[in-house]
């Protein structure tokens, strides 16, 4: 097996560089098609996300193995970028290191937000796209399927994925989902057009939210934001009437005083009949009077509440890191051991077949010379021949297996083939 | 020890182990996979089913479900199956920690009560079956509603007080719990009211038949606690019709908890009025009861059977 990886991520490359090397869906498909023409017989998987672009090229044939120069040239030619500009900014890994890197990426340990679960679906998506475009083969099938398995094992045996570390993801994942079972039938009210509000909307839309209303002092900004998310914009005057019917409120205005006081909320409270209301007050200073959180059915969270959770989750993830890394090291070693053992399998089979044939021929010749032997003696002779062959094969095969633990034993395999005259 | 008793002990042990595993899972989520308590529960449920079938087959003189023993056993079984179904959807939550004690409690009630030796005279009537089945369904739904109600109140507390995630119990969402609570209240109101009223009708009919005393004295605890339960049900209906907040949120959770408490009082009153050996002196009562539990299949004693019949009519 020969596996080469080149790529860039937020660890070593700037945003600008990553943007230049990124592939959208269409570009990825074109690149895979081009790869097949340029390098037939080799495998490729292309992973491109907002924080990384990585190419995994593989082959079982040492002769057709590609260097990282060739991989870099491929990507720079595709994007029409200078080779020299990019070469030193790329990360390069081979074989076992490449396998470990892929396992680490899939398990979200290399992500900007450690433990974020999105990367796994992105890795799976990249692998599936390469398969659809006939760019995968036995090596990439093995390594990517193993990567998915490792990611699931890390998710299952540690809690690294369960802790969210960004404010919007904590708000939606840790709190909104504890209040609401589904979001497609919920009325979402966004007050203000702040960045945090938009990011929270993204998480809500991912969860299925459809009924979005945007209210902002500037009607134009409200309409722009609403248009981005298939929502509707309402005038500022309708704030209180929208609060009566809303299920979830995201507030991110730049107001210096609360836009809804406790007294104002009390006037509309009875019209809600104590229906649950989740208010995410992401503004600083706060948009909602904190006393509103004491009302029945109201769950009011400000940015400090969520930030505290984020910090705790970051620490919790850090503490899970060593456990996750241990799993990755174990799985990498196991994967490589299996690959090396598999590389010796054809030779072992040939050797066994060859010796078995010799044994069969000699036994047949002997039995022809001794036709009067009874069944018991014949059976005993067969057993003795089998034992003899097994004992003779045991030392070379055991040596081969021991060498395979450390790596593919190319020289030993070659020597065995020469000594025993095994033909491919 | 009879085969039936051994099976009962086995499935009780299975439910107990499940409960303990669920407690460990709540305290340390990654230590035990959901597969283990679920597998043990499946085995226990199958054993329990075998117990029900075996009991019905062996007690050929007694129609199944016409007695407390079968009744408690079936309620426990349905709740155990409900645990499996709920665990499929909300396996990482603490449903098991709340539901399994109910199953255990009902299994103990099964062990405590005894299957009668002959059928009761009115057990084939329409009113008897309406009474038994509606109370059975109502009891199951009240128990499930109670679990949902407790979880709702706990989840609400955690969210209101902004309990740190690492210190929170994993629970289903408030919306899902509220939906279960609402359905539980609505369904149990219908079932329990039919169950209680049909019990009163049954007792009244028996009085007309005998022309003298009813099967169960109207002053018996189980009768007046059932009346209180009926008043509670009417109160729930009143709240739901005239007080809109009672139809959602924590108010519904309180109603489910209240229903559970009232129902528990009725069931406890019914259990305590069951006297397996009315003829025995008080001092011998425990010995007599214990020995009868260990040997459920004894020769029928008509006088004892009649007393069993009278006492078991205490379900209202």
PDB file of C-alpha atoms in Angstrom, chain B residues 130-242:
ATOM      1  CA  UNK B 130     -65.107  -2.714  31.301  1.00  0.00           C
ATOM      2  CA  UNK B 131     -64.029  -1.947  34.851  1.00  0.00           C
ATOM      3  CA  UNK B 132     -60.915  -4.167  34.757  1.00  0.00           C
ATOM      4  CA  UNK B 133     -59.667  -3.198  31.307  1.00  0.00           C
ATOM      5  CA  UNK B 134     -60.236   0.545  31.548  1.00  0.00           C
ATOM      6  CA  UNK B 135     -58.526   0.637  34.943  1.00  0.00           C
ATOM      7  CA  UNK B 136     -55.649  -1.374  33.555  1.00  0.00           C
ATOM      8  CA  UNK B 137     -55.145   0.957  30.605  1.00  0.00           C
ATOM      9  CA  UNK B 138     -55.732   4.010  32.765  1.00  0.00           C
ATOM     10  CA  UNK B 139     -53.152   2.789  35.291  1.00  0.00           C
ATOM     11  CA  UNK B 140     -50.533   2.194  32.613  1.00  0.00           C
ATOM     12  CA  UNK B 141     -51.043   5.629  31.120  1.00  0.00           C
ATOM     13  CA  UNK B 142     -51.027   7.320  34.543  1.00  0.00           C
ATOM     14  CA  UNK B 143     -47.740   5.636  35.417  1.00  0.00           C
ATOM     15  CA  UNK B 144     -46.188   6.682  32.111  1.00  0.00           C
ATOM     16  CA  UNK B 145     -47.609  10.166  32.540  1.00  0.00           C
ATOM     17  CA  UNK B 146     -46.089  10.379  35.999  1.00  0.00           C
ATOM     18  CA  UNK B 147     -42.656   9.513  34.613  1.00  0.00           C
ATOM     19  CA  UNK B 148     -43.093  12.139  31.896  1.00  0.00           C
ATOM     20  CA  UNK B 149     -44.360  14.648  34.446  1.00  0.00           C
ATOM     21  CA  UNK B 150     -41.402  14.184  36.777  1.00  0.00           C
ATOM     22  CA  UNK B 151     -38.998  14.458  33.864  1.00  0.00           C
ATOM     23  CA  UNK B 152     -40.748  17.600  32.650  1.00  0.00           C
ATOM     24  CA  UNK B 153     -40.464  19.277  36.041  1.00  0.00           C
ATOM     25  CA  UNK B 154     -36.831  18.234  36.341  1.00  0.00           C
ATOM     26  CA  UNK B 155     -35.939  19.424  32.854  1.00  0.00           C
ATOM     27  CA  UNK B 156     -37.777  22.704  33.460  1.00  0.00           C
ATOM     28  CA  UNK B 157     -35.855  23.198  36.694  1.00  0.00           C
ATOM     29  CA  UNK B 158     -32.547  22.549  34.968  1.00  0.00           C
ATOM     30  CA  UNK B 159     -33.294  25.003  32.172  1.00  0.00           C
ATOM     31  CA  UNK B 160     -34.731  27.693  34.422  1.00  0.00           C
ATOM     32  CA  UNK B 161     -31.765  27.539  36.763  1.00  0.00           C
ATOM     33  CA  UNK B 162     -29.270  27.257  33.890  1.00  0.00           C
ATOM     34  CA  UNK B 163     -27.714  24.137  35.372  1.00  0.00           C
ATOM     35  CA  UNK B 164     -24.296  23.536  33.760  1.00  0.00           C
ATOM     36  CA  UNK B 165     -24.468  20.877  31.081  1.00  0.00           C
ATOM     37  CA  UNK B 166     -22.075  18.548  32.881  1.00  0.00           C
ATOM     38  CA  UNK B 167     -24.303  18.571  35.974  1.00  0.00           C
ATOM     39  CA  UNK B 168     -27.578  18.089  34.136  1.00  0.00           C
ATOM     40  CA  UNK B 169     -29.547  14.900  33.867  1.00  0.00           C
ATOM     41  CA  UNK B 170     -30.118  13.911  30.274  1.00  0.00           C
ATOM     42  CA  UNK B 171     -33.808  14.226  29.607  1.00  0.00           C
ATOM     43  CA  UNK B 172     -36.077  14.404  26.575  1.00  0.00           C
ATOM     44  CA  UNK B 173     -37.135  17.854  25.380  1.00  0.00           C
ATOM     45  CA  UNK B 174     -39.825  19.803  27.196  1.00  0.00           C
ATOM     46  CA  UNK B 175     -42.002  19.736  24.098  1.00  0.00           C
ATOM     47  CA  UNK B 176     -41.943  15.959  23.838  1.00  0.00           C
ATOM     48  CA  UNK B 177     -42.560  15.549  27.566  1.00  0.00           C
ATOM     49  CA  UNK B 178     -45.444  18.005  27.428  1.00  0.00           C
ATOM     50  CA  UNK B 179     -47.022  16.084  24.579  1.00  0.00           C
ATOM     51  CA  UNK B 180     -46.812  12.836  26.575  1.00  0.00           C
ATOM     52  CA  UNK B 181     -48.213  14.596  29.639  1.00  0.00           C
ATOM     53  CA  UNK B 182     -51.170  16.022  27.728  1.00  0.00           C
ATOM     54  CA  UNK B 183     -51.984  12.687  26.137  1.00  0.00           C
ATOM     55  CA  UNK B 184     -51.599  10.966  29.467  1.00  0.00           C
ATOM     56  CA  UNK B 185     -53.978  13.343  31.199  1.00  0.00           C
ATOM     57  CA  UNK B 186     -56.605  13.196  28.462  1.00  0.00           C
ATOM     58  CA  UNK B 187     -56.473   9.453  28.057  1.00  0.00           C
ATOM     59  CA  UNK B 188     -56.342   8.668  31.764  1.00  0.00           C
ATOM     60  CA  UNK B 189     -59.298  10.967  32.470  1.00  0.00           C
ATOM     61  CA  UNK B 190     -61.417   8.931  30.049  1.00  0.00           C
ATOM     62  CA  UNK B 191     -60.167   5.513  31.160  1.00  0.00           C
ATOM     63  CA  UNK B 192     -60.178   6.118  34.894  1.00  0.00           C
ATOM     64  CA  UNK B 193     -63.566   7.773  34.942  1.00  0.00           C
ATOM     65  CA  UNK B 194     -65.091   4.869  32.992  1.00  0.00           C
ATOM     66  CA  UNK B 195     -63.182   2.451  35.231  1.00  0.00           C
ATOM     67  CA  UNK B 196     -64.341   4.013  38.486  1.00  0.00           C
ATOM     68  CA  UNK B 197     -67.941   4.533  37.382  1.00  0.00           C
ATOM     69  CA  UNK B 198     -68.204   0.998  35.997  1.00  0.00           C
ATOM     70  CA  UNK B 199     -66.915  -0.242  39.355  1.00  0.00           C
ATOM     71  CA  UNK B 200     -69.665   1.622  41.162  1.00  0.00           C
ATOM     72  CA  UNK B 201     -72.217   0.162  38.715  1.00  0.00           C
ATOM     73  CA  UNK B 202     -70.802  -3.328  39.267  1.00  0.00           C
ATOM     74  CA  UNK B 203     -71.059  -3.018  43.029  1.00  0.00           C
ATOM     75  CA  UNK B 204     -74.539  -1.576  42.773  1.00  0.00           C
ATOM     76  CA  UNK B 205     -75.651  -4.432  40.491  1.00  0.00           C
ATOM     77  CA  UNK B 206     -74.284  -6.983  42.934  1.00  0.00           C
ATOM     78  CA  UNK B 207     -76.335  -5.362  45.685  1.00  0.00           C
ATOM     79  CA  UNK B 208     -79.445  -5.660  43.537  1.00  0.00           C
ATOM     80  CA  UNK B 209     -78.641  -9.290  42.770  1.00  0.00           C
ATOM     81  CA  UNK B 210     -78.164 -10.326  46.392  1.00  0.00           C
ATOM     82  CA  UNK B 211     -80.917  -7.993  47.560  1.00  0.00           C
ATOM     83  CA  UNK B 212     -78.914  -7.272  50.666  1.00  0.00           C
ATOM     84  CA  UNK B 213     -75.296  -6.127  51.027  1.00  0.00           C
ATOM     85  CA  UNK B 214     -73.161  -5.260  48.008  1.00  0.00           C
ATOM     86  CA  UNK B 215     -70.012  -7.249  47.317  1.00  0.00           C
ATOM     87  CA  UNK B 216     -68.019  -4.445  48.805  1.00  0.00           C
ATOM     88  CA  UNK B 217     -69.241  -2.164  51.539  1.00  0.00           C
ATOM     89  CA  UNK B 218     -69.547   1.425  50.370  1.00  0.00           C
ATOM     90  CA  UNK B 219     -67.541   2.508  53.399  1.00  0.00           C
ATOM     91  CA  UNK B 220     -64.515   0.428  52.441  1.00  0.00           C
ATOM     92  CA  UNK B 221     -61.311   2.495  51.908  1.00  0.00           C
ATOM     93  CA  UNK B 222     -60.959   1.357  48.329  1.00  0.00           C
ATOM     94  CA  UNK B 223     -64.465   2.658  47.558  1.00  0.00           C
ATOM     95  CA  UNK B 224     -64.095   6.119  49.028  1.00  0.00           C
ATOM     96  CA  UNK B 225     -60.538   6.548  47.691  1.00  0.00           C
ATOM     97  CA  UNK B 226     -61.957   5.691  44.266  1.00  0.00           C
ATOM     98  CA  UNK B 227     -64.577   8.362  44.815  1.00  0.00           C
ATOM     99  CA  UNK B 228     -61.817  10.858  45.611  1.00  0.00           C
ATOM    100  CA  UNK B 229     -60.031   9.779  42.431  1.00  0.00           C
ATOM    101  CA  UNK B 230     -63.222  10.474  40.495  1.00  0.00           C
ATOM    102  CA  UNK B 231     -63.453  13.931  42.075  1.00  0.00           C
ATOM    103  CA  UNK B 232     -59.828  14.545  41.045  1.00  0.00           C
ATOM    104  CA  UNK B 233     -60.608  13.505  37.476  1.00  0.00           C
ATOM    105  CA  UNK B 234     -63.566  15.899  37.379  1.00  0.00           C
ATOM    106  CA  UNK B 235     -61.272  18.642  38.737  1.00  0.00           C
ATOM    107  CA  UNK B 236     -58.811  17.990  35.902  1.00  0.00           C
ATOM    108  CA  UNK B 237     -61.633  18.250  33.377  1.00  0.00           C
ATOM    109  CA  UNK B 238     -62.743  21.502  34.966  1.00  0.00           C
ATOM    110  CA  UNK B 239     -59.239  22.949  34.786  1.00  0.00           C
ATOM    111  CA  UNK B 240     -58.765  21.882  31.188  1.00  0.00           C
ATOM    112  CA  UNK B 241     -62.024  23.414  30.048  1.00  0.00           C
ATOM    113  CA  UNK B 242     -61.905  26.697  31.957  1.00  0.00           C
TER     114      UNK B 242
END
